[in-house]
């Protein structure tokens, strides 16, 4: 889409050096199958009952995703390319991730890196059980790295299991519904537990809840600017 490409180039020009823009390459086959085609319950039952047929479908979907990743990585002016996986153990097991997701994400990461771009995994669910597998992927990092109770991963979990990954998240929506003092105390506790603060970008682990007052965000941000970085 040449019009969107020109719009992206103009956006990068306006953004300058102070912001980060990203493109999307889509979703890996299993997660697309469960989220958009078959549904979680039906999708898992059909996969169990008709494994060869569904896996053949996944392979064709993967071929399309690889070509899309290659084109996006080659054409986009953005430095970062996301896979919007929404991975979570509430949807799939570690065994399913290893069998149906890991190899696909490995190939997307290699394709994207070969074009000089960074692959980032949007995984906003409960992913603690997947961290050892995620650590072996060529992706630069994980975005929407969500703390309990919405997710099940602290920043320390991520740093210990995925020492080479960039982590964007570290909080969750329920925390941002608390008073600023509680938010600050909780974030400070998580940051203090880390061996260092390289490769960490704090976010609400997805979207900021609309009912969080702007003044709360402002107060936490002001505190964070003076936080002692390791």
mmCIF file of C-alpha atoms in Angstrom:
data_model
loop_
_atom_site.group_PDB
_atom_site.id
_atom_site.type_symbol
_atom_site.label_atom_id
_atom_site.label_comp_id
_atom_site.label_asym_id
_atom_site.label_seq_id
_atom_site.Cartn_x
_atom_site.Cartn_y
_atom_site.Cartn_z
ATOM 1 C CA UNK A 1 0.000 0.000 0.000
ATOM 2 C CA UNK A 2 2.056 2.915 -1.296
ATOM 3 C CA UNK A 3 -0.124 5.556 0.378
ATOM 4 C CA UNK A 4 0.344 3.974 3.804
ATOM 5 C CA UNK A 5 4.066 3.597 3.156
ATOM 6 C CA UNK A 6 4.416 7.309 2.406
ATOM 7 C CA UNK A 7 2.312 8.106 5.489
ATOM 8 C CA UNK A 8 4.634 5.945 7.616
ATOM 9 C CA UNK A 9 7.700 7.745 6.277
ATOM 10 C CA UNK A 10 6.128 11.101 7.129
ATOM 11 C CA UNK A 11 5.226 9.850 10.612
ATOM 12 C CA UNK A 12 8.828 8.805 11.276
ATOM 13 C CA UNK A 13 9.999 12.236 10.171
ATOM 14 C CA UNK A 14 7.597 13.935 12.600
ATOM 15 C CA UNK A 15 8.449 11.538 15.415
ATOM 16 C CA UNK A 16 12.137 12.404 15.425
ATOM 17 C CA UNK A 17 14.502 10.799 17.928
ATOM 18 C CA UNK A 18 12.205 10.859 20.973
ATOM 19 C CA UNK A 19 9.690 8.193 20.009
ATOM 20 C CA UNK A 20 9.524 4.617 18.782
ATOM 21 C CA UNK A 21 7.166 3.457 16.047
ATOM 22 C CA UNK A 22 6.435 -0.146 15.138
ATOM 23 C CA UNK A 23 4.789 -2.118 12.356
ATOM 24 C CA UNK A 24 2.847 -5.357 12.674
ATOM 25 C CA UNK A 25 3.528 -8.569 10.782
ATOM 26 C CA UNK A 26 0.411 -10.259 12.131
ATOM 27 C CA UNK A 27 -0.036 -13.368 14.272
ATOM 28 C CA UNK A 28 1.408 -16.887 14.190
ATOM 29 C CA UNK A 29 -0.955 -19.652 12.955
ATOM 30 C CA UNK A 30 -1.966 -21.310 16.246
ATOM 31 C CA UNK A 31 -2.781 -18.022 17.946
ATOM 32 C CA UNK A 32 -4.703 -16.778 14.881
ATOM 33 C CA UNK A 33 -6.591 -20.088 14.753
ATOM 34 C CA UNK A 34 -7.657 -19.862 18.417
ATOM 35 C CA UNK A 35 -8.376 -16.124 18.570
ATOM 36 C CA UNK A 36 -10.044 -15.468 15.219
ATOM 37 C CA UNK A 37 -10.959 -18.651 13.351
ATOM 38 C CA UNK A 38 -12.055 -21.525 15.572
ATOM 39 C CA UNK A 39 -12.189 -20.154 19.121
ATOM 40 C CA UNK A 40 -10.266 -21.538 22.076
ATOM 41 C CA UNK A 41 -12.446 -24.533 23.009
ATOM 42 C CA UNK A 42 -13.393 -25.593 19.487
ATOM 43 C CA UNK A 43 -9.924 -24.855 18.168
ATOM 44 C CA UNK A 44 -8.214 -27.119 20.685
ATOM 45 C CA UNK A 45 -10.770 -29.904 20.197
ATOM 46 C CA UNK A 46 -10.471 -29.783 16.395
ATOM 47 C CA UNK A 47 -6.671 -29.745 16.664
ATOM 48 C CA UNK A 48 -6.786 -32.839 18.905
ATOM 49 C CA UNK A 49 -9.286 -34.707 16.710
ATOM 50 C CA UNK A 50 -7.897 -33.718 13.285
ATOM 51 C CA UNK A 51 -4.258 -32.943 14.016
ATOM 52 C CA UNK A 52 -2.811 -33.660 10.564
ATOM 53 C CA UNK A 53 -5.400 -31.547 8.739
ATOM 54 C CA UNK A 54 -5.060 -28.603 11.115
ATOM 55 C CA UNK A 55 -1.266 -28.783 11.069
ATOM 56 C CA UNK A 56 -1.353 -28.727 7.265
ATOM 57 C CA UNK A 57 -3.465 -25.566 7.491
ATOM 58 C CA UNK A 58 -0.956 -24.089 9.970
ATOM 59 C CA UNK A 59 1.882 -24.736 7.528
ATOM 60 C CA UNK A 60 0.136 -22.846 4.734
ATOM 61 C CA UNK A 61 -0.714 -20.015 7.129
ATOM 62 C CA UNK A 62 2.928 -19.955 8.216
ATOM 63 C CA UNK A 63 4.108 -19.603 4.622
ATOM 64 C CA UNK A 64 1.888 -16.547 4.219
ATOM 65 C CA UNK A 65 3.079 -15.102 7.552
ATOM 66 C CA UNK A 66 6.724 -15.561 6.532
ATOM 67 C CA UNK A 67 6.165 -13.727 3.267
ATOM 68 C CA UNK A 68 4.313 -10.954 5.111
ATOM 69 C CA UNK A 69 7.116 -10.634 7.666
ATOM 70 C CA UNK A 70 9.670 -10.462 4.865
ATOM 71 C CA UNK A 71 7.782 -7.748 2.973
ATOM 72 C CA UNK A 72 7.042 -5.663 6.074
ATOM 73 C CA UNK A 73 10.639 -5.899 7.295
ATOM 74 C CA UNK A 74 11.951 -4.881 3.880
ATOM 75 C CA UNK A 75 9.537 -2.009 3.246
ATOM 76 C CA UNK A 76 8.620 -0.422 6.570
ATOM 77 C CA UNK A 77 10.584 2.641 7.703
ATOM 78 C CA UNK A 78 9.958 1.573 11.312
ATOM 79 C CA UNK A 79 12.756 -0.161 13.210
ATOM 80 C CA UNK A 80 10.533 -2.522 15.196
ATOM 81 C CA UNK A 81 8.095 -5.169 13.966
ATOM 82 C CA UNK A 82 5.587 -6.745 16.326
ATOM 83 C CA UNK A 83 3.944 -10.150 16.332
ATOM 84 C CA UNK A 84 0.629 -9.662 18.128
ATOM 85 C CA UNK A 85 0.488 -13.093 19.729
ATOM 86 C CA UNK A 86 -1.520 -12.394 22.923
ATOM 87 C CA UNK A 87 0.071 -15.600 24.218
ATOM 88 C CA UNK A 88 -1.120 -16.934 27.585
ATOM 89 C CA UNK A 89 -1.355 -20.218 29.457
ATOM 90 C CA UNK A 90 -5.064 -19.402 29.794
ATOM 91 C CA UNK A 91 -5.258 -20.185 26.043
ATOM 92 C CA UNK A 92 -2.556 -22.773 25.343
ATOM 93 C CA UNK A 93 -0.231 -25.094 27.244
ATOM 94 C CA UNK A 94 3.581 -24.907 27.261
ATOM 95 C CA UNK A 95 3.559 -28.090 25.167
ATOM 96 C CA UNK A 96 1.361 -26.472 22.499
ATOM 97 C CA UNK A 97 3.568 -23.378 22.499
ATOM 98 C CA UNK A 98 6.660 -25.494 21.962
ATOM 99 C CA UNK A 99 5.043 -27.599 19.239
ATOM 100 C CA UNK A 100 3.095 -24.994 17.273
ATOM 101 C CA UNK A 101 4.456 -21.524 18.087
ATOM 102 C CA UNK A 102 8.141 -21.648 18.917
ATOM 103 C CA UNK A 103 9.404 -22.746 15.498
ATOM 104 C CA UNK A 104 7.219 -20.242 13.662
ATOM 105 C CA UNK A 105 8.322 -17.346 15.882
ATOM 106 C CA UNK A 106 11.917 -18.457 15.437
ATOM 107 C CA UNK A 107 11.591 -18.133 11.659
ATOM 108 C CA UNK A 108 9.827 -14.738 11.799
ATOM 109 C CA UNK A 109 12.547 -13.416 14.097
ATOM 110 C CA UNK A 110 15.309 -14.564 11.766
ATOM 111 C CA UNK A 111 13.580 -13.088 8.712
ATOM 112 C CA UNK A 112 13.078 -9.744 10.439
ATOM 113 C CA UNK A 113 16.625 -9.627 11.794
ATOM 114 C CA UNK A 114 18.009 -10.408 8.325
ATOM 115 C CA UNK A 115 16.464 -7.127 7.150
ATOM 116 C CA UNK A 116 18.118 -5.169 9.980
ATOM 117 C CA UNK A 117 14.909 -4.764 12.002
ATOM 118 C CA UNK A 118 13.931 -5.798 15.546
ATOM 119 C CA UNK A 119 11.247 -8.403 16.248
ATOM 120 C CA UNK A 120 9.178 -7.829 19.412
ATOM 121 C CA UNK A 121 6.605 -10.280 20.782
ATOM 122 C CA UNK A 122 3.338 -8.804 22.064
ATOM 123 C CA UNK A 123 2.424 -11.337 24.764
ATOM 124 C CA UNK A 124 0.015 -9.790 27.250
ATOM 125 C CA UNK A 125 -1.218 -12.848 29.135
ATOM 126 C CA UNK A 126 0.171 -15.319 31.645
ATOM 127 C CA UNK A 127 3.491 -16.344 30.085
ATOM 128 C CA UNK A 128 5.722 -17.389 32.994
ATOM 129 C CA UNK A 129 5.715 -21.043 31.905
ATOM 130 C CA UNK A 130 6.799 -20.016 28.393
ATOM 131 C CA UNK A 131 9.807 -17.900 29.434
ATOM 132 C CA UNK A 132 12.500 -20.590 28.953
ATOM 133 C CA UNK A 133 11.292 -21.123 25.366
ATOM 134 C CA UNK A 134 10.928 -17.383 24.713
ATOM 135 C CA UNK A 135 14.530 -16.900 25.830
ATOM 136 C CA UNK A 136 15.766 -18.986 22.889
ATOM 137 C CA UNK A 137 13.920 -16.921 20.249
ATOM 138 C CA UNK A 138 15.751 -14.258 18.197
ATOM 139 C CA UNK A 139 13.131 -11.665 19.182
ATOM 140 C CA UNK A 140 14.586 -8.529 20.771
ATOM 141 C CA UNK A 141 12.006 -8.495 23.538
ATOM 142 C CA UNK A 142 8.501 -8.897 24.915
ATOM 143 C CA UNK A 143 5.919 -6.125 25.086
ATOM 144 C CA UNK A 144 2.982 -5.988 27.511
ATOM 145 C CA UNK A 145 4.974 -8.046 30.019
ATOM 146 C CA UNK A 146 2.218 -8.126 32.609
ATOM 147 C CA UNK A 147 2.536 -8.484 36.376
ATOM 148 C CA UNK A 148 0.070 -10.342 38.654
ATOM 149 C CA UNK A 149 -2.855 -10.573 39.023
ATOM 150 C CA UNK A 150 -3.629 -9.854 35.338
ATOM 151 C CA UNK A 151 -0.425 -11.574 34.199
ATOM 152 C CA UNK A 152 1.863 -13.900 36.135
ATOM 153 C CA UNK A 153 5.320 -12.435 35.465
ATOM 154 C CA UNK A 154 7.333 -9.915 37.442
ATOM 155 C CA UNK A 155 10.213 -8.034 35.867
ATOM 156 C CA UNK A 156 12.544 -10.231 37.913
ATOM 157 C CA UNK A 157 10.983 -13.356 36.353
ATOM 158 C CA UNK A 158 11.693 -11.908 32.935
ATOM 159 C CA UNK A 159 15.226 -10.827 33.687
ATOM 160 C CA UNK A 160 16.205 -14.150 35.267
ATOM 161 C CA UNK A 161 14.676 -16.295 32.524
ATOM 162 C CA UNK A 162 15.303 -14.031 29.529
ATOM 163 C CA UNK A 163 18.480 -12.098 30.381
ATOM 164 C CA UNK A 164 19.002 -10.855 26.825
ATOM 165 C CA UNK A 165 15.460 -9.600 26.161
ATOM 166 C CA UNK A 166 14.020 -6.101 26.293
ATOM 167 C CA UNK A 167 10.963 -6.080 28.605
ATOM 168 C CA UNK A 168 8.172 -3.547 28.186
ATOM 169 C CA UNK A 169 5.570 -3.751 30.948
ATOM 170 C CA UNK A 170 6.171 -4.603 34.582
ATOM 171 C CA UNK A 171 2.791 -3.454 35.884
ATOM 172 C CA UNK A 172 -0.856 -4.312 35.208
ATOM 173 C CA UNK A 173 -4.199 -2.553 34.887
ATOM 174 C CA UNK A 174 -5.357 -3.307 38.443
ATOM 175 C CA UNK A 175 -2.282 -1.618 39.926
ATOM 176 C CA UNK A 176 -3.083 1.630 38.093
ATOM 177 C CA UNK A 177 -6.480 1.734 39.810
ATOM 178 C CA UNK A 178 -4.718 2.157 43.185
ATOM 179 C CA UNK A 179 -3.539 5.352 44.869
ATOM 180 C CA UNK A 180 -0.256 6.829 43.544
ATOM 181 C CA UNK A 181 1.559 5.927 46.774
ATOM 182 C CA UNK A 182 0.658 2.249 46.325
ATOM 183 C CA UNK A 183 1.686 2.264 42.651
ATOM 184 C CA UNK A 184 5.023 3.909 43.467
ATOM 185 C CA UNK A 185 5.750 1.498 46.314
ATOM 186 C CA UNK A 186 4.938 -1.537 44.150
ATOM 187 C CA UNK A 187 6.974 -0.404 41.136
ATOM 188 C CA UNK A 188 9.883 0.520 43.398
ATOM 189 C CA UNK A 189 9.812 -2.941 44.967
ATOM 190 C CA UNK A 190 9.899 -4.633 41.536
ATOM 191 C CA UNK A 191 12.731 -2.396 40.295
ATOM 192 C CA UNK A 192 14.790 -2.834 43.461
ATOM 193 C CA UNK A 193 14.665 -6.622 43.014
ATOM 194 C CA UNK A 194 16.384 -6.424 39.613
ATOM 195 C CA UNK A 195 20.138 -6.896 39.195
ATOM 196 C CA UNK A 196 20.132 -3.920 36.778
ATOM 197 C CA UNK A 197 17.654 -1.766 34.882
ATOM 198 C CA UNK A 198 18.971 -2.139 31.340
ATOM 199 C CA UNK A 199 16.393 -3.186 28.780
ATOM 200 C CA UNK A 200 13.402 -2.216 30.937
ATOM 201 C CA UNK A 201 10.556 0.049 29.801
ATOM 202 C CA UNK A 202 7.689 0.448 32.266
ATOM 203 C CA UNK A 203 4.145 0.340 30.912
ATOM 204 C CA UNK A 204 0.727 -0.771 32.185
ATOM 205 C CA UNK A 205 1.228 -4.132 30.484
ATOM 206 C CA UNK A 206 -1.021 -3.206 27.594
ATOM 207 C CA UNK A 207 -3.525 -0.363 27.826
ATOM 208 C CA UNK A 208 -3.768 2.115 30.668
ATOM 209 C CA UNK A 209 -7.219 1.624 32.278
ATOM 210 C CA UNK A 210 -9.446 4.578 31.261
ATOM 211 C CA UNK A 211 -10.461 5.150 34.883
ATOM 212 C CA UNK A 212 -6.863 5.851 35.943
ATOM 213 C CA UNK A 213 -6.687 9.639 36.545
ATOM 214 C CA UNK A 214 -4.070 11.540 34.523
ATOM 215 C CA UNK A 215 -2.847 13.086 37.772
ATOM 216 C CA UNK A 216 -1.952 9.591 39.029
ATOM 217 C CA UNK A 217 0.110 8.861 35.918
ATOM 218 C CA UNK A 218 1.782 12.263 36.242
ATOM 219 C CA UNK A 219 2.711 11.702 39.903
ATOM 220 C CA UNK A 220 4.170 8.252 39.249
ATOM 221 C CA UNK A 221 6.116 9.549 36.239
ATOM 222 C CA UNK A 222 7.544 12.430 38.271
ATOM 223 C CA UNK A 223 8.739 9.974 40.929
ATOM 224 C CA UNK A 224 10.220 7.668 38.309
ATOM 225 C CA UNK A 225 12.343 10.450 36.772
ATOM 226 C CA UNK A 226 14.316 10.691 40.028
ATOM 227 C CA UNK A 227 14.552 6.939 40.611
ATOM 228 C CA UNK A 228 18.108 5.669 41.096
ATOM 229 C CA UNK A 229 18.871 3.581 38.009
ATOM 230 C CA UNK A 230 21.150 0.561 38.340
#
